[in-house]
Amino acid sequence: LAAAKLAQDKGFHFTSILTLSKAKAWNQVELRFPMAYEPIVRLEASQQKISPALVYGVIRRESAFDPNIVSSAKAQGLMQLIPPTAKQVSRSLGLKRLGRRQVFEPETNIKLGTAYLRTLLGRFEGNHALATASYNAGPHRMPRWAPDYPLEAARWVESIPFNETRNYVKAVLAYMTIYEYKLNGNNESKV
């Protein structure tokens, strides 16, 4: 616990979260769910008119706040954007050409990631479960996975055919709930 606290105090949120996980310190909510990059998250979420808690949920699941992480699929940074997606979103925002390291900068990565989330939420009529599944597995899979009839989100999530995506959606939505509380206390979400 002391090592996790020290890591977080030094800004090493990934190390702190990993240490708490190994220690099975599940009740250390303040350490497990840091509010890193809060001004950037709030600004970009506000500009995209999405919940900052959703942005935090995605960051927490994707990178555990390590801005330099690269996945086996070559996804990069806090919000784990693959280079073609980062480039596409960058163009849609009218940003100049992205340099190799630029996508790792928290400001740029969060700007691109929140804009991409906004696109997915628009495509799926504000449905957080479909948008987060799409963020993880790609939007091309959603037409095959979307229910043909009204179905509550929890039941639909259980029908996702890939364990990785099913667990991803569950985690992001759970983390989103925790961040809603941390951002707003007992007040309603402000989108």
Tab-separated table of C-alpha atoms in Angstrom:
chain	number	residue	atom	x	y	z
A	1	LEU	CA	0.000	0.000	0.000
A	2	ALA	CA	2.850	2.375	0.841
A	3	ALA	CA	4.563	1.590	-2.476
A	4	ALA	CA	1.320	2.230	-4.379
A	5	LYS	CA	0.818	5.555	-2.612
A	6	LEU	CA	4.412	6.603	-3.324
A	7	ALA	CA	4.058	5.638	-6.995
A	8	GLN	CA	0.887	7.703	-7.328
A	9	ASP	CA	2.437	10.675	-5.537
A	10	LYS	CA	5.230	10.576	-8.135
A	11	GLY	CA	2.697	10.405	-10.998
A	12	PHE	CA	3.272	6.731	-11.795
A	13	HIS	CA	-0.404	5.797	-11.810
A	14	PHE	CA	0.068	2.577	-13.820
A	15	THR	CA	2.601	1.297	-11.265
A	16	SER	CA	0.312	2.287	-8.416
A	17	ILE	CA	-2.678	0.478	-9.942
A	18	LEU	CA	-0.588	-2.621	-10.727
A	19	THR	CA	0.839	-2.680	-7.198
A	20	LEU	CA	-2.635	-2.436	-5.654
A	21	SER	CA	-3.863	-5.214	-7.916
A	22	LYS	CA	-1.022	-7.521	-6.871
A	23	ALA	CA	-1.729	-6.671	-3.234
A	24	LYS	CA	-5.452	-7.322	-3.829
A	25	ALA	CA	-6.162	-3.940	-2.210
A	26	TRP	CA	-9.561	-3.586	-3.887
A	27	ASN	CA	-10.884	-1.111	-1.309
A	28	GLN	CA	-8.254	1.517	-2.151
A	29	VAL	CA	-10.608	3.323	-4.529
A	30	GLU	CA	-8.783	6.664	-4.363
A	31	LEU	CA	-5.540	5.030	-5.481
A	32	ARG	CA	-7.080	2.560	-7.942
A	33	PHE	CA	-9.048	5.282	-9.739
A	34	PRO	CA	-6.829	8.357	-9.967
A	35	MET	CA	-8.035	11.684	-11.305
A	36	ALA	CA	-4.947	12.232	-13.455
A	37	TYR	CA	-5.208	14.680	-16.350
A	38	GLU	CA	-8.485	16.016	-14.947
A	39	PRO	CA	-8.367	19.474	-16.603
A	40	ILE	CA	-7.702	17.889	-20.017
A	41	VAL	CA	-10.345	15.182	-19.547
A	42	ARG	CA	-12.966	17.710	-18.452
A	43	LEU	CA	-12.131	20.123	-21.289
A	44	GLU	CA	-12.177	17.524	-24.069
A	45	ALA	CA	-15.265	15.763	-22.705
A	46	SER	CA	-17.050	19.107	-22.524
A	47	GLN	CA	-16.031	20.026	-26.073
A	48	GLN	CA	-17.270	16.658	-27.365
A	49	LYS	CA	-20.383	16.779	-25.144
A	50	ILE	CA	-19.684	13.413	-23.549
A	51	SER	CA	-19.320	12.360	-19.949
A	52	PRO	CA	-15.825	12.838	-18.511
A	53	ALA	CA	-16.537	9.683	-16.496
A	54	LEU	CA	-16.752	7.706	-19.750
A	55	VAL	CA	-13.413	9.152	-20.858
A	56	TYR	CA	-11.889	8.214	-17.512
A	57	GLY	CA	-13.400	4.721	-17.720
A	58	VAL	CA	-11.792	4.173	-21.115
A	59	ILE	CA	-8.413	5.562	-20.012
A	60	ARG	CA	-8.439	3.465	-16.845
A	61	ARG	CA	-9.184	0.272	-18.780
A	62	GLU	CA	-7.037	0.978	-21.830
A	63	SER	CA	-3.789	2.191	-20.274
A	64	ALA	CA	-4.205	2.496	-16.506
A	65	PHE	CA	-2.905	6.043	-17.050
A	66	ASP	CA	0.416	5.124	-18.697
A	67	PRO	CA	0.774	7.713	-21.489
A	68	ASN	CA	3.636	5.807	-23.141
A	69	ILE	CA	2.074	2.361	-23.368
A	70	VAL	CA	1.834	0.520	-26.699
A	71	SER	CA	-0.329	-2.584	-27.118
A	72	SER	CA	0.414	-5.683	-29.171
A	73	ALA	CA	-2.016	-4.230	-31.754
A	74	LYS	CA	0.139	-1.043	-31.843
A	75	ALA	CA	-2.495	1.032	-30.020
A	76	GLN	CA	-0.824	3.994	-28.380
A	77	GLY	CA	-1.101	6.246	-25.380
A	78	LEU	CA	-3.653	6.841	-22.671
A	79	MET	CA	-6.702	6.035	-24.803
A	80	GLN	CA	-4.909	3.372	-26.885
A	81	LEU	CA	-5.524	4.670	-30.386
A	82	ILE	CA	-4.227	2.648	-33.309
A	83	PRO	CA	-2.324	4.863	-35.778
A	84	PRO	CA	-4.936	4.745	-38.587
A	85	THR	CA	-7.706	5.768	-36.166
A	86	ALA	CA	-5.567	8.545	-34.680
A	87	LYS	CA	-4.795	9.833	-38.170
A	88	GLN	CA	-8.447	9.673	-39.266
A	89	VAL	CA	-9.716	11.474	-36.163
A	90	SER	CA	-6.934	14.036	-36.418
A	91	ARG	CA	-7.991	14.863	-39.980
A	92	SER	CA	-11.654	15.081	-38.983
A	93	LEU	CA	-10.699	17.631	-36.312
A	94	GLY	CA	-8.670	19.624	-38.814
A	95	LEU	CA	-5.428	19.093	-36.905
A	96	LYS	CA	-2.085	19.297	-38.620
A	97	ARG	CA	-0.245	16.109	-39.447
A	98	LEU	CA	0.529	14.062	-36.342
A	99	GLY	CA	4.142	13.322	-35.541
A	100	ARG	CA	5.115	9.881	-34.255
A	101	ARG	CA	5.424	11.004	-30.637
A	102	GLN	CA	2.507	13.429	-30.696
A	103	VAL	CA	-0.142	10.742	-30.181
A	104	PHE	CA	1.579	9.869	-26.878
A	105	GLU	CA	1.145	13.414	-25.540
A	106	PRO	CA	-1.744	13.286	-23.052
A	107	GLU	CA	-3.416	16.424	-24.465
A	108	THR	CA	-3.378	15.093	-28.024
A	109	ASN	CA	-4.288	11.521	-27.118
A	110	ILE	CA	-7.245	12.577	-24.970
A	111	LYS	CA	-8.414	15.050	-27.644
A	112	LEU	CA	-8.361	12.318	-30.302
A	113	GLY	CA	-9.805	9.617	-28.032
A	114	THR	CA	-12.734	11.734	-26.859
A	115	ALA	CA	-13.505	12.793	-30.433
A	116	TYR	CA	-13.492	9.133	-31.478
A	117	LEU	CA	-15.785	8.234	-28.556
A	118	ARG	CA	-18.150	11.039	-29.629
A	119	THR	CA	-18.250	9.565	-33.140
A	120	LEU	CA	-19.076	6.111	-31.778
A	121	LEU	CA	-21.722	7.449	-29.403
A	122	GLY	CA	-23.292	9.284	-32.344
A	123	ARG	CA	-23.244	6.155	-34.466
A	124	PHE	CA	-24.901	4.120	-31.703
A	125	GLU	CA	-27.419	6.758	-30.573
A	126	GLY	CA	-25.706	7.435	-27.246
A	127	ASN	CA	-25.591	3.781	-26.193
A	128	HIS	CA	-22.524	3.491	-23.952
A	129	ALA	CA	-22.385	-0.308	-24.125
A	130	LEU	CA	-22.379	-0.399	-27.947
A	131	ALA	CA	-19.947	2.521	-28.189
A	132	THR	CA	-17.448	0.987	-25.759
A	133	ALA	CA	-17.713	-2.433	-27.409
A	134	SER	CA	-17.036	-0.704	-30.711
A	135	TYR	CA	-14.088	1.196	-29.217
A	136	ASN	CA	-12.555	-2.137	-28.235
A	137	ALA	CA	-13.490	-4.467	-31.087
A	138	GLY	CA	-14.018	-2.027	-33.941
A	139	PRO	CA	-17.224	-0.480	-35.287
A	140	HIS	CA	-17.469	-3.007	-38.124
A	141	ARG	CA	-18.498	-5.729	-35.657
A	142	MET	CA	-21.419	-3.905	-34.076
A	143	PRO	CA	-24.003	-4.510	-36.833
A	144	ARG	CA	-23.544	-8.252	-36.264
A	145	TRP	CA	-23.580	-7.933	-32.480
A	146	ALA	CA	-26.346	-5.364	-32.009
A	147	PRO	CA	-29.603	-6.870	-30.746
A	148	ASP	CA	-32.546	-7.129	-33.147
A	149	TYR	CA	-34.978	-6.111	-30.412
A	150	PRO	CA	-34.848	-3.887	-27.319
A	151	LEU	CA	-32.597	-5.504	-24.752
A	152	GLU	CA	-31.243	-4.100	-21.511
A	153	ALA	CA	-27.528	-3.310	-21.710
A	154	ALA	CA	-26.465	-5.823	-19.046
A	155	ARG	CA	-28.086	-8.690	-20.939
A	156	TRP	CA	-26.658	-7.536	-24.258
A	157	VAL	CA	-23.146	-7.280	-22.808
A	158	GLU	CA	-23.360	-10.924	-21.750
A	159	SER	CA	-24.121	-11.869	-25.368
A	160	ILE	CA	-20.908	-10.332	-26.774
A	161	PRO	CA	-19.122	-13.252	-28.453
A	162	PHE	CA	-15.558	-12.205	-27.493
A	163	ASN	CA	-14.513	-12.565	-23.850
A	164	GLU	CA	-12.032	-9.703	-24.182
A	165	THR	CA	-14.677	-7.275	-25.434
A	166	ARG	CA	-17.311	-8.500	-22.970
A	167	ASN	CA	-14.912	-7.962	-20.060
A	168	TYR	CA	-13.798	-4.628	-21.518
A	169	VAL	CA	-17.349	-3.259	-21.691
A	170	LYS	CA	-18.138	-4.467	-18.162
A	171	ALA	CA	-14.977	-2.832	-16.832
A	172	VAL	CA	-15.430	0.492	-18.639
A	173	LEU	CA	-19.055	0.797	-17.508
A	174	ALA	CA	-18.126	-0.105	-13.916
A	175	TYR	CA	-15.221	2.347	-13.943
A	176	MET	CA	-17.503	4.970	-15.433
A	177	THR	CA	-19.828	4.617	-12.448
A	178	ILE	CA	-16.939	5.087	-10.026
A	179	TYR	CA	-15.703	8.137	-11.917
A	180	GLU	CA	-19.230	9.608	-12.070
A	181	TYR	CA	-19.223	9.577	-8.302
A	182	LYS	CA	-15.690	10.948	-8.032
A	183	LEU	CA	-16.437	13.751	-10.495
A	184	ASN	CA	-19.911	14.659	-9.294
A	185	GLY	CA	-20.466	13.171	-5.851
A	186	ASN	CA	-24.158	12.511	-5.388
A	187	ASN	CA	-25.149	14.895	-8.202
A	188	GLU	CA	-26.363	13.664	-11.593
A	189	SER	CA	-23.856	13.355	-14.431
A	190	LYS	CA	-23.291	16.629	-16.250
A	191	VAL	CA	-22.803	16.015	-19.951
